[in-house]
Amino acid sequence: MSPEVFAEGDIVGVLTTEPLDRVLDYRAPEGGCAVGAFVIVPLGPRRVLGVVWGPGQGDFDRTKLRQVAAVLDAAPMLPGMHDFLTRVADYTLTPLPAMLRLATRAPGLGAPPATRRVYRRGDAVPDRMTDARARVLAVLDEFGGLSFTLGELAAQAGVGTGVIKGLVAQGAVSEQEAPRDLPFPPLDPDLLGKALTPDQAVAADALRAGVRGQAYGATLLKGVTGSGKTEVYLEAVAETLRIGRQALVLLPEIALTGEFLTRVEERFGARAAEWHSGVTQTERRRVWKMVGEGGAQLVVGARSALFLPFRDLGLIVVDEEHDTSYKQEDGVLYNARDMAVLRAHVEAAQVVLASATPSLETWVNAEAGKYARLNLGARFGPAVMPQMDAIDMRTEDLPSGTWISPTLRAAVAQRMDKGEQALLFLNRRGYAPVTICRACGHQIGCETCDARMVEHRFLKRLMCHQCGATKPMPETCPSCGVTGRLAAVGPGVERLAEEAAAAFPQARLAVLSSDLFGSARALKEAIAEIATGGADIIIGTQLVAKGHNFPLLTLVGVIDADLGLQGSDLRAAERTFALMRQVAGRAGRAEAPGTALLQTFQPEHPVIRAILAGDEDAFWRAEAAERKAAGVPPFGRMAGIVLSSPDVQAVFDLGAAMARKDGPLRRIGAQVWGPAPAPIARIRGRHRVRLLVKADKAAPLQAALAEWAAQFRLPANLRLSIDIDPQSFY
Ligand SMILES: [Zn+2]
Ligand SMILES: [Zn+2]
């Protein structure tokens, strides 16, 4: 057992956020320091953030050791967090400094003053009133008792800071020290929630009992949109607050947090802490610190909230747990759903995985009894899951360059006659996925990726969806130089909107696609507007599938139900199934029953048939059997290795060497496939080569991968990334 507290001069090991492969020794500062303390240490000429990880190694000349420069005014890292970071690092083969960076993503943690100077209205009246002074006092009066920083007040009043200082000297404005990071207002778990139906009450009771047990437990909370999943898990949150522990709710999409926070406020009487990339830097630091000090009872956030320093975490809810955005595809490659289960283990907490269409992994764990399972039945009120039908596109008569079949068109017209809304769903952003030259057949591609440029007519540009590069739409073909023969091929939502506008000239159209909105707020406003009847026809990408409520919507037309089935991805069927059901679930939420029509060229495809039949368990069983037979996740283990470099020869050479020297993998019975060009063989000018490793479920895969990769020296500019349990295969 390592000592918990170090006296001044003791040797301590400090893990820093710098990309070094080891914990560094320092001498404890004046006053000593404890294990877990966040510190600033000198490193070369710089000062960097770190955490006291344990006793030092002491294998370095003691007299040359430098001293910890400062202990930060922040709650120390608890043993549970230490354990969690270590285990995620081991699981994802991520160096610990990168884990620490993930766990300290709040700016200004090292900033020494824990208070800041704020300005309020003072009692005195200034001896001489000027326009500028009057504006300052007017701002303070207008905002009542609120206080401002000097900069904020000066900006708000449109004056220089000297004017404010002058008013302070006269006592007309008061200057005070206030704590920089304030606790969040307390939440009241006993405010009345929505009345629960009998099966919701049963589910809520089960979750509450789990929370009270203060031990690890995982539950799949399954229910279609509108079945009351949120009300039910908010009861688990309430119980967590009652017993004085903290709760975390993860959401897959920032655009959803606003609506959700409003519901939380209604339920608990105050706003919860919010954590995602759209939160201001100051607020991030406040959330980080308050979570650690216990000044935040509930955090609502994106996947990275999982790495906040909770003091006593009792409950994690992963809403829409099947959502692919829980997989971090950059930097530390982790799946927030799996890591939530791990964190719950470490913290002796409950984890609730909520979904209408759970991931196969979660479904299998529930079937095996590893997770408890709670099913929420029918929706509120009279509405039921929509009627689902296929439109067999082989028998529909469509003019070329159009995508709304006569059958679907008639169904939309019918809804409009009744004053109801229809949604046309196409999971493709932009105007057209391909731009082709009619003279020479050339397709316009991205200059740095092996990907075709997508026309975005709204932005008047071509865009690469891999790297984000854009260029203006050319007049002449870049290949043959002929002018005026470039043509759009295939539909994107913008083109579909054009077709809908021509077919229904009276209809008010709304297009919902992530690239058409500058901010989450603008998107939220558009959604609210549509929900109250601001549009007759909604044209949307998968953005609309994520839990937005459109009560007037009674028809969903899926333009291309086959789209997701084309990938070589092992999860293609699962994703299509989930997406189609979620989109269909948008229809008929209120009193009017809904219909979903799927345009497909292969109505006999097993996935399409399963979607239409609505027989989920049959689908999952068939899908599970297929994966089991193939020995792929969740029945076997996989790792994706991507090598990338501007030098195509270098990546293939290293890939071939890795495939040859596969001893460490063979010893655990794992197999290596590749090297092969990755499905997108070039992104941002870097050539990409992929290897796949497959192993038995019980095999010690991470250790073998680490030993395998350690055999090779990477040439400069070559990057190797290992993705355990890869979700996408691009
Ligand atoms: Zn051409
Ligand atoms: Zn590109």
XYZ file of C-alpha atoms and ligand atoms in Angstrom:
732
model
C 0.000 0.000 0.000
C 1.458 3.333 -0.993
C 1.410 6.226 1.456
C -1.438 8.647 0.846
C 0.328 11.819 1.875
C 3.855 12.953 1.111
C 5.831 15.379 3.246
C 7.880 18.185 1.739
C 10.871 16.731 -0.071
C 9.446 13.192 -0.442
C 9.785 11.759 -3.917
C 6.463 11.592 -5.743
C 5.572 10.207 -9.153
C 3.668 12.703 -11.289
C 1.690 11.744 -14.378
C 1.645 14.716 -16.722
C -0.463 15.468 -19.759
C 2.682 15.540 -21.908
C 3.253 12.667 -24.357
C 5.957 10.921 -22.325
C 5.986 7.211 -21.756
C 6.482 7.330 -18.023
C 5.508 8.882 -14.717
C 8.131 11.446 -13.651
C 9.728 11.872 -10.237
C 9.522 15.191 -8.381
C 10.067 16.355 -4.852
C 6.891 17.153 -2.914
C 6.416 20.898 -2.402
C 6.367 22.929 0.769
C 3.375 21.777 2.799
C 3.534 18.346 1.153
C 0.965 16.854 -1.211
C -1.419 13.926 -1.337
C -1.918 11.138 -3.853
C -4.338 12.407 -6.498
C -3.455 16.073 -6.056
C -3.536 18.055 -9.300
C -0.245 19.874 -9.608
C 1.843 22.086 -11.827
C 5.360 20.766 -12.400
C 8.350 22.154 -14.265
C 9.268 20.195 -17.386
C 12.258 21.570 -19.232
C 11.587 25.276 -19.580
C 7.828 24.846 -19.254
C 5.293 24.290 -16.492
C 2.772 21.553 -17.186
C -0.328 20.053 -15.600
C -0.081 16.729 -13.818
C -1.483 14.586 -11.065
C 0.352 12.912 -8.179
C 0.091 9.300 -9.273
C 1.873 7.611 -6.370
C 5.272 7.394 -4.700
C 8.206 8.151 -6.988
C 10.525 5.503 -8.423
C 13.507 7.108 -6.733
C 15.900 5.732 -9.360
C 17.095 9.175 -10.325
C 19.727 11.342 -8.628
C 17.753 12.864 -5.814
C 19.654 16.106 -5.752
C 18.753 16.795 -9.370
C 15.024 16.243 -8.845
C 12.908 19.332 -9.284
C 10.133 20.316 -6.972
C 6.406 20.344 -7.653
C 5.708 24.002 -8.451
C 2.148 24.264 -7.182
C -0.734 22.199 -5.883
C -3.943 23.276 -7.603
C -7.044 24.395 -5.828
C -9.116 21.462 -7.067
C -10.494 18.311 -5.485
C -7.844 15.570 -5.761
C -8.330 12.673 -8.136
C -10.008 9.824 -6.288
C -8.778 6.206 -6.397
C -11.817 5.234 -8.493
C -10.874 7.711 -11.213
C -7.246 6.575 -11.092
C -8.429 3.011 -11.551
C -10.872 3.956 -14.323
C -8.255 5.857 -16.342
C -5.772 3.008 -15.973
C -8.301 0.453 -17.136
C -9.476 2.502 -20.121
C -5.823 3.031 -21.060
C -5.194 -0.719 -20.915
C -8.359 -1.569 -22.810
C -7.905 0.939 -25.619
C -4.077 0.724 -25.693
C -3.906 4.442 -25.024
C -0.910 6.007 -23.238
C -1.839 7.327 -19.787
C -0.926 10.966 -20.538
C -3.562 10.969 -23.280
C -6.059 9.603 -20.761
C -5.160 12.379 -18.327
C -5.669 14.960 -21.079
C -9.127 13.532 -21.658
C -9.849 13.760 -17.928
C -8.698 17.376 -17.576
C -10.360 18.976 -20.568
C -11.216 22.157 -18.780
C -9.195 25.294 -19.371
C -7.551 27.304 -16.652
C -7.328 24.525 -14.066
C -3.896 25.872 -13.252
C -5.061 29.466 -12.924
C -4.225 30.355 -9.326
C -6.888 32.848 -8.211
C -9.978 31.008 -7.081
C -11.860 34.280 -6.972
C -12.492 37.013 -9.473
C -13.421 40.637 -9.101
C -17.047 41.435 -9.858
C -18.994 44.683 -10.097
C -22.476 45.499 -8.802
C -24.573 48.605 -8.214
C -23.264 50.595 -5.246
C -25.226 52.829 -2.861
C -23.670 56.222 -3.568
C -24.639 58.684 -6.283
C -21.764 60.017 -8.432
C -20.946 63.707 -7.978
C -21.092 64.350 -11.702
C -23.170 62.371 -14.182
C -21.885 61.824 -17.717
C -23.458 59.877 -20.572
C -20.948 57.066 -20.114
C -21.524 56.847 -16.363
C -25.297 56.846 -16.883
C -24.990 53.929 -19.320
C -23.011 51.881 -16.800
C -25.560 52.484 -14.040
C -28.430 51.779 -16.441
C -26.914 48.387 -17.302
C -26.521 47.512 -13.614
C -30.089 48.606 -12.863
C -31.476 46.732 -15.819
C -29.888 43.459 -14.709
C -30.990 43.837 -11.095
C -28.670 42.165 -8.644
C -26.450 40.512 -11.257
C -22.760 41.100 -11.083
C -20.389 41.605 -14.002
C -16.707 41.278 -14.600
C -14.982 44.524 -15.527
C -14.743 43.493 -19.174
C -18.354 42.347 -19.387
C -19.690 45.528 -17.840
C -17.551 47.769 -20.042
C -18.686 45.918 -23.166
C -22.331 45.911 -22.139
C -22.338 49.648 -21.420
C -20.067 50.518 -24.334
C -17.599 52.426 -22.170
C -13.917 52.156 -21.288
C -12.942 50.425 -18.051
C -11.735 53.783 -16.680
C -15.332 54.977 -16.450
C -16.208 52.022 -14.227
C -13.134 52.504 -12.058
C -14.180 56.132 -11.618
C -17.625 55.048 -10.429
C -16.030 52.572 -8.029
C -13.950 55.361 -6.511
C -17.172 57.274 -5.908
C -19.008 54.294 -4.393
C -21.660 54.259 -7.122
C -20.391 50.875 -8.261
C -19.143 48.310 -5.785
C -16.180 46.074 -6.452
C -16.099 42.670 -4.737
C -14.238 39.401 -4.739
C -16.511 36.498 -5.718
C -15.710 32.800 -6.034
C -14.840 32.033 -9.622
C -16.704 28.760 -9.862
C -20.067 28.620 -8.134
C -21.880 25.398 -7.210
C -24.944 24.500 -9.246
C -28.312 25.175 -7.646
C -29.598 22.158 -5.725
C -32.057 19.866 -7.507
C -35.215 18.767 -5.736
C -35.851 15.057 -6.315
C -39.281 15.257 -4.685
C -40.907 17.692 -7.077
C -43.667 15.772 -8.788
C -42.747 14.094 -12.064
C -45.184 13.086 -14.783
C -47.714 10.447 -13.772
C -46.413 7.023 -14.763
C -48.382 4.245 -16.415
C -48.358 0.883 -14.605
C -45.471 -0.628 -16.618
C -43.466 2.586 -16.330
C -44.006 2.514 -12.567
C -42.740 -1.060 -12.407
C -39.615 -0.125 -14.378
C -39.021 2.982 -12.255
C -39.306 0.911 -9.066
C -36.740 -1.570 -10.342
C -34.286 1.202 -11.235
C -34.793 2.961 -7.906
C -34.115 -0.256 -6.015
C -30.905 -0.710 -8.004
C -29.760 2.804 -7.141
C -30.463 2.279 -3.445
C -28.333 -0.882 -3.457
C -25.233 1.283 -4.150
C -23.585 -1.564 -6.021
C -22.760 -2.169 -9.670
C -25.634 -3.165 -11.900
C -26.479 -2.703 -15.573
C -29.967 -2.464 -17.054
C -31.232 -2.312 -20.602
C -34.243 0.008 -20.576
C -36.003 -0.734 -23.805
C -38.940 1.141 -25.208
C -40.046 2.786 -28.420
C -40.118 6.548 -28.849
C -42.855 7.964 -26.671
C -42.905 4.995 -24.305
C -41.712 7.175 -21.446
C -38.092 6.018 -21.143
C -36.981 9.474 -20.066
C -39.624 9.831 -17.345
C -38.631 6.414 -16.045
C -34.900 7.003 -15.863
C -35.423 10.467 -14.381
C -36.973 8.592 -11.438
C -33.687 6.717 -11.088
C -31.893 10.071 -11.190
C -34.239 11.352 -8.447
C -33.416 8.367 -6.249
C -29.699 8.934 -6.817
C -30.064 12.544 -5.669
C -32.068 11.442 -2.616
C -29.276 9.195 -1.390
C -26.760 11.972 -1.980
C -24.887 10.489 -4.912
C -24.282 12.073 -8.324
C -25.858 11.167 -11.650
C -24.685 11.469 -15.241
C -26.932 11.362 -18.312
C -25.162 10.923 -21.653
C -26.941 12.058 -24.815
C -25.756 11.276 -28.344
C -26.412 14.678 -29.855
C -25.708 18.202 -28.594
C -28.853 19.469 -30.300
C -30.890 17.338 -27.894
C -29.415 18.718 -24.684
C -31.434 21.963 -24.678
C -34.780 20.188 -24.808
C -33.572 17.662 -22.258
C -32.283 20.272 -19.792
C -35.684 21.943 -19.885
C -37.308 18.639 -18.924
C -34.799 18.195 -16.105
C -35.583 21.688 -14.873
C -39.300 20.898 -14.866
C -38.703 17.689 -12.963
C -36.142 18.922 -10.403
C -36.773 22.657 -10.214
C -33.307 23.748 -11.327
C -30.925 23.384 -14.204
C -28.388 20.566 -14.303
C -24.725 21.007 -15.235
C -24.083 20.748 -18.975
C -20.957 19.319 -20.600
C -20.219 19.230 -24.324
C -18.211 21.048 -26.952
C -20.755 23.864 -27.177
C -20.314 24.888 -23.527
C -18.180 27.997 -22.874
C -14.662 27.568 -21.511
C -15.514 29.271 -18.219
C -18.521 27.050 -17.748
C -16.483 23.938 -18.542
C -14.057 24.739 -15.781
C -16.914 25.379 -13.379
C -18.545 22.028 -14.230
C -15.237 20.178 -13.914
C -14.479 21.678 -10.513
C -17.988 21.395 -9.112
C -18.328 17.773 -10.190
C -15.169 17.066 -8.203
C -16.295 19.007 -5.149
C -19.837 17.677 -5.158
C -21.310 21.035 -6.196
C -22.988 19.454 -9.232
C -25.512 16.677 -8.593
C -26.447 15.912 -12.161
C -24.445 16.326 -15.353
C -26.041 16.116 -18.785
C -23.503 15.747 -21.497
C -21.724 14.220 -24.439
C -19.528 11.129 -24.218
C -16.501 12.944 -22.779
C -18.516 13.724 -19.618
C -17.663 10.171 -18.664
C -14.172 11.412 -17.789
C -15.304 14.108 -15.357
C -13.942 13.728 -11.799
C -17.201 12.732 -10.062
C -16.873 12.591 -6.298
C -19.554 9.957 -5.764
C -21.159 8.738 -8.962
C -24.205 6.564 -8.345
C -25.901 6.402 -11.741
C -24.964 6.669 -15.413
C -27.680 6.764 -18.050
C -26.623 6.222 -21.657
C -29.590 7.444 -23.682
C -29.941 6.066 -27.232
C -27.159 3.659 -26.308
C -27.053 2.196 -29.846
C -26.027 5.544 -31.325
C -22.783 5.386 -33.281
C -21.738 8.823 -32.074
C -20.831 7.225 -28.729
C -17.788 5.817 -30.469
C -14.960 8.320 -30.381
C -13.200 8.025 -33.754
C -10.392 10.505 -33.132
C -7.558 10.522 -30.624
C -8.447 8.102 -27.834
C -10.600 5.497 -29.584
C -13.214 4.473 -27.047
C -16.851 3.524 -27.012
C -18.599 5.628 -24.377
C -21.304 3.006 -23.895
C -18.776 0.310 -22.966
C -16.704 2.707 -20.888
C -19.851 3.806 -19.026
C -20.349 0.187 -17.982
C -16.708 0.051 -16.873
C -16.970 3.266 -14.891
C -20.136 2.037 -13.191
C -18.185 -1.076 -12.169
C -15.390 0.992 -10.694
C -17.752 3.355 -8.860
C -20.190 0.693 -7.589
C -22.860 2.505 -9.554
C -25.847 1.607 -11.685
C -25.744 2.023 -15.439
C -28.925 2.294 -17.505
C -28.674 1.738 -21.253
C -31.788 3.203 -22.829
C -32.880 2.569 -26.392
C -35.753 1.629 -28.646
C -33.326 -0.315 -30.812
C -30.431 -1.520 -28.648
C -27.078 -2.402 -30.124
C -26.531 -6.089 -30.723
C -23.855 -6.103 -27.990
C -26.346 -4.859 -25.413
C -29.085 -7.172 -26.637
C -26.753 -10.169 -26.292
C -25.690 -9.114 -22.771
C -29.325 -8.796 -21.763
C -30.185 -12.188 -23.271
C -27.274 -13.743 -21.380
C -28.524 -12.223 -18.128
C -25.488 -9.964 -17.657
C -27.775 -6.941 -17.888
C -31.225 -6.702 -16.373
C -33.869 -5.877 -18.926
C -36.878 -3.615 -18.549
C -39.369 -3.300 -21.376
C -41.674 -0.359 -21.700
C -44.750 -1.225 -23.690
C -47.115 0.861 -25.741
C -46.865 4.569 -26.098
C -48.815 7.117 -24.151
C -52.394 7.470 -25.256
C -54.000 5.824 -28.225
C -51.130 6.005 -30.734
C -49.209 2.835 -31.633
C -46.091 2.026 -33.703
C -46.810 3.144 -37.244
C -48.070 0.841 -39.915
C -45.018 -0.101 -42.018
C -45.121 -0.982 -45.697
C -42.645 -1.359 -48.523
C -42.948 0.401 -51.843
C -41.455 -1.964 -54.404
C -39.460 0.391 -56.603
C -39.168 -2.225 -59.352
C -42.859 -1.748 -60.113
C -43.005 2.053 -59.753
C -42.884 4.295 -62.801
C -40.452 7.152 -62.114
C -39.080 9.723 -64.577
C -35.286 9.733 -64.415
C -33.818 12.210 -61.972
C -36.744 11.855 -59.566
C -36.986 9.812 -56.404
C -40.480 10.219 -54.970
C -42.535 7.310 -56.315
C -46.164 7.839 -57.420
C -47.346 5.748 -54.469
C -45.421 7.857 -51.952
C -46.480 11.049 -53.687
C -50.156 10.087 -53.369
C -49.681 9.293 -49.692
C -48.064 12.691 -49.049
C -50.898 14.460 -50.899
C -53.419 12.650 -48.747
C -51.734 13.815 -45.519
C -51.572 17.381 -46.741
C -55.298 17.349 -47.507
C -55.895 16.434 -43.888
C -53.574 19.151 -42.582
C -51.039 16.615 -41.287
C -47.262 16.557 -41.725
C -45.170 14.192 -43.825
C -41.449 13.455 -43.507
C -39.304 12.430 -46.473
C -36.178 10.772 -45.150
C -32.929 10.471 -47.058
C -29.680 9.902 -45.227
C -27.558 11.971 -47.593
C -26.532 15.539 -47.083
C -26.114 17.990 -49.926
C -27.657 18.178 -53.395
C -26.120 15.280 -55.260
C -23.536 12.704 -54.206
C -21.820 12.596 -57.594
C -20.978 15.206 -60.218
C -20.176 13.624 -63.571
C -19.001 15.079 -66.889
C -21.411 14.041 -69.639
C -18.676 14.563 -72.234
C -15.914 12.335 -70.821
C -17.435 10.471 -67.836
C -15.061 12.055 -65.320
C -16.382 12.192 -61.746
C -15.201 15.115 -59.663
C -13.219 13.839 -56.691
C -11.460 15.367 -53.729
C -7.840 16.316 -54.381
C -6.559 14.817 -51.143
C -8.968 11.932 -50.500
C -10.197 8.966 -52.455
C -13.724 10.296 -52.273
C -16.122 11.977 -54.654
C -17.074 15.573 -53.994
C -20.689 16.112 -52.983
C -22.517 19.054 -54.465
C -24.022 21.398 -51.868
C -26.175 23.758 -53.901
C -27.284 25.663 -50.811
C -23.639 26.562 -50.119
C -22.928 26.772 -53.876
C -19.902 24.502 -53.452
C -18.617 20.992 -53.844
C -17.645 19.400 -50.553
C -15.632 16.354 -49.542
C -17.450 14.590 -46.704
C -14.183 12.949 -45.589
C -11.932 15.947 -45.061
C -14.379 18.831 -45.333
C -12.505 20.461 -48.251
C -14.711 22.583 -50.469
C -14.358 24.226 -53.846
C -16.659 26.198 -56.107
C -18.679 24.263 -58.648
C -16.606 24.429 -61.868
C -18.085 25.477 -65.207
C -15.748 23.321 -67.239
C -14.702 19.727 -66.706
C -11.328 19.572 -64.961
C -10.498 16.467 -67.009
C -11.536 17.205 -70.635
C -12.086 20.956 -70.425
C -15.545 20.848 -72.027
C -17.899 23.522 -70.666
C -21.482 23.060 -69.517
C -21.643 19.264 -69.471
C -21.232 18.645 -65.720
C -24.331 16.976 -64.279
C -25.579 16.011 -60.851
C -26.148 12.288 -60.348
C -28.195 10.812 -57.530
C -30.138 12.538 -54.793
C -29.186 14.385 -51.635
C -31.701 16.077 -49.344
C -31.368 19.408 -51.139
C -32.261 17.848 -54.472
C -35.098 15.921 -52.878
C -36.416 19.216 -51.515
C -36.367 20.616 -55.063
C -38.396 17.650 -56.309
C -40.872 17.952 -53.437
C -41.299 21.666 -54.078
C -42.130 20.977 -57.731
C -44.535 18.171 -56.831
C -46.265 20.086 -54.035
C -46.037 23.778 -54.966
C -48.392 24.815 -52.146
C -46.544 22.956 -49.421
C -44.315 24.664 -46.887
C -41.040 22.702 -46.865
C -38.438 22.423 -44.140
C -35.057 20.793 -44.746
C -33.291 19.370 -41.686
C -29.668 18.558 -42.397
C -26.800 19.236 -40.026
C -24.835 21.329 -42.527
C -27.683 23.796 -43.026
C -27.599 25.127 -39.482
C -24.881 27.345 -38.091
C -25.485 26.393 -34.470
C -27.267 23.944 -32.209
C -29.509 26.823 -31.184
C -30.582 27.591 -34.761
C -31.354 23.912 -35.290
C -33.341 23.736 -32.071
C -35.402 26.752 -33.096
C -36.107 25.227 -36.496
C -37.213 21.976 -34.883
C -39.506 23.770 -32.440
C -41.026 25.737 -35.313
C -41.690 22.567 -37.310
C -43.125 20.764 -34.278
C -45.797 23.420 -33.890
C -46.882 23.084 -37.515
C -44.456 25.460 -39.228
C -44.027 23.086 -42.189
C -46.140 20.649 -44.208
C -43.321 18.495 -45.530
C -40.092 17.846 -43.647
C -37.094 16.686 -45.648
C -34.453 15.255 -43.386
C -31.250 13.290 -42.935
C -30.573 11.049 -39.946
C -30.598 14.175 -37.833
C -34.395 13.744 -37.585
C -34.080 10.203 -36.249
C -32.553 11.339 -32.969
C -35.431 11.828 -30.617
C -37.046 15.043 -31.834
C -40.786 15.157 -31.377
C -43.100 16.140 -34.202
C -46.643 15.622 -32.907
C -48.374 16.510 -36.194
C -46.335 14.048 -38.243
C -48.295 11.040 -39.520
C -46.371 9.860 -42.572
C -42.735 8.922 -42.980
C -41.485 8.153 -46.485
C -38.039 6.576 -46.620
C -36.595 7.476 -50.022
C -33.897 4.815 -50.131
C -34.267 2.080 -47.539
C -31.502 0.086 -49.268
C -28.872 2.782 -48.736
C -27.426 1.428 -45.495
C -27.387 -2.177 -46.689
C -24.700 -1.575 -49.283
C -21.736 -1.221 -46.932
C -19.296 -4.055 -46.284
C -19.555 -3.152 -42.626
C -20.517 -5.935 -40.252
C -22.990 -3.615 -38.562
C -24.708 -2.470 -41.775
C -27.814 -4.593 -41.182
C -28.050 -3.614 -37.537
C -27.707 0.077 -38.340
C -30.269 0.020 -41.117
C -32.689 -1.836 -38.894
C -32.241 0.643 -36.048
C -32.333 3.723 -38.261
C -35.435 2.650 -40.179
C -37.280 1.877 -36.963
C -36.285 5.177 -35.383
C -37.314 7.157 -38.426
C -40.589 5.261 -38.690
C -41.099 5.933 -34.994
C -41.369 9.671 -35.720
C -44.817 9.100 -37.242
C -48.064 9.088 -35.331
C -47.031 10.205 -31.891
C -50.210 12.045 -30.977
C -53.797 11.045 -31.601
C -53.475 10.339 -35.325
C -52.010 6.932 -36.239
C -48.910 6.974 -38.424
C -47.670 5.190 -41.502
C -44.126 4.531 -42.676
C -43.460 3.705 -46.326
C -40.067 2.310 -47.313
C -38.980 2.678 -50.935
C -36.835 -0.357 -51.727
C -35.555 -2.347 -54.685
C -35.196 -5.462 -52.534
C -38.354 -5.914 -50.470
C -37.427 -9.555 -49.912
C -34.107 -8.667 -48.192
C -34.131 -10.188 -44.664
C -33.432 -6.852 -43.005
C -36.214 -5.074 -44.893
C -38.580 -7.925 -44.088
C -37.662 -7.788 -40.400
C -38.254 -4.019 -40.341
C -41.671 -4.413 -41.953
C -42.685 -7.285 -39.716
C -41.671 -5.301 -36.654
C -40.372 -8.535 -35.173
C -37.326 -7.222 -33.409
C -36.388 -10.276 -31.439
C -36.442 -12.385 -34.596
C -34.102 -9.876 -36.226
C -31.690 -9.807 -33.288
C -31.668 -13.583 -32.981
C -30.879 -14.039 -36.685
C -28.232 -11.328 -36.611
C -26.667 -12.773 -33.441
C -26.571 -16.256 -34.963
C -24.818 -14.922 -38.053
C -22.181 -13.078 -36.051
C -21.653 -16.030 -33.773
C -21.047 -18.267 -36.770
C -18.521 -15.758 -38.121
C -16.834 -15.364 -34.731
C -17.140 -11.579 -34.865
C -18.200 -9.120 -32.126
C -19.797 -9.533 -29.722
C -18.911 -13.236 -29.942
C -15.304 -12.728 -30.885
C -12.930 -9.813 -30.603
C -11.627 -7.543 -33.308
C -9.118 -4.769 -33.636
C -8.689 -2.498 -36.618
C -5.202 -1.228 -37.381
C -4.861 1.735 -39.712
C -1.462 2.849 -40.981
C -1.404 6.203 -42.693
C 1.296 8.285 -44.327
C 1.787 10.605 -47.281
C 4.189 7.924 -48.550
C 2.183 5.093 -50.068
C 5.170 2.722 -50.195
C 5.931 3.224 -46.513
C 2.450 2.210 -45.387
C 2.375 -0.916 -47.540
C 5.895 -1.913 -46.464
C 5.072 -1.597 -42.789
C 1.699 -3.298 -43.282
C 3.388 -6.253 -44.980
C 6.015 -6.461 -42.219
C 3.313 -6.458 -39.561
C 1.413 -9.239 -41.305
C 4.632 -11.284 -41.536
C 5.805 -10.846 -37.960
C 2.517 -11.855 -36.354
C 4.030 -14.179 -33.726
C 2.572 -12.422 -30.659
C -0.886 -12.620 -32.216
C -0.562 -16.211 -33.372
C 0.409 -17.219 -29.847
C -3.052 -16.189 -28.590
C -4.760 -17.829 -31.561
C -5.574 -14.540 -33.286
C -5.613 -14.088 -37.039
C -4.450 -11.124 -39.098
C -6.055 -9.971 -42.346
C -4.352 -7.531 -44.656
C -2.655 -5.302 -45.345
C -5.258 -3.926 -47.714
C -6.064 -0.424 -48.818
C -8.633 0.962 -46.370
C -12.120 1.420 -47.885
C -11.227 5.091 -48.206
C -7.662 4.669 -49.318
C -6.621 8.281 -48.991
C -7.813 11.004 -46.627
C -6.277 14.475 -46.463
C -3.441 13.319 -48.658
C -2.507 10.435 -46.367
C -2.561 6.949 -47.830
C -4.299 4.471 -45.595
C -3.699 0.784 -45.207
C -5.691 -1.423 -42.954
C -5.148 -4.673 -41.073
C -7.819 -6.506 -39.157
C -7.132 -8.748 -36.192
C -9.682 -11.273 -35.052
C -9.453 -13.303 -31.841
C -11.522 -15.467 -29.550
C -13.597 -13.671 -26.981
C -11.423 -14.819 -24.069
C -8.051 -14.173 -25.740
C -5.760 -11.547 -24.115
C -5.948 -9.358 -27.202
C -4.612 -6.040 -25.866
C -1.396 -7.498 -24.466
C -0.720 -9.361 -27.704
C -1.417 -6.268 -29.819
C 0.927 -4.185 -27.696
C 3.711 -6.757 -28.013
C 3.100 -7.076 -31.753
C 3.147 -3.318 -32.441
C 6.230 -2.801 -30.262
C 8.315 -4.822 -32.745
C 8.220 -2.079 -35.342
C 9.880 1.293 -35.608
C 7.575 3.743 -37.280
C 9.113 5.880 -40.007
C 8.658 9.616 -39.519
C 5.252 10.829 -40.608
C 3.696 7.369 -40.430
C 0.840 7.025 -37.991
C -0.385 3.755 -36.547
C -3.743 3.643 -34.802
C -5.264 0.639 -33.115
C -9.009 0.590 -32.694
C -10.322 -2.077 -30.318
C -13.898 -3.114 -31.205
C -13.983 -0.951 -34.344
C -17.404 0.406 -35.207
C -16.751 1.699 -38.655
C -14.590 0.332 -41.380
C -13.573 3.368 -43.356
Zn -15.067 15.833 -69.018
Zn -11.223 15.150 -49.015
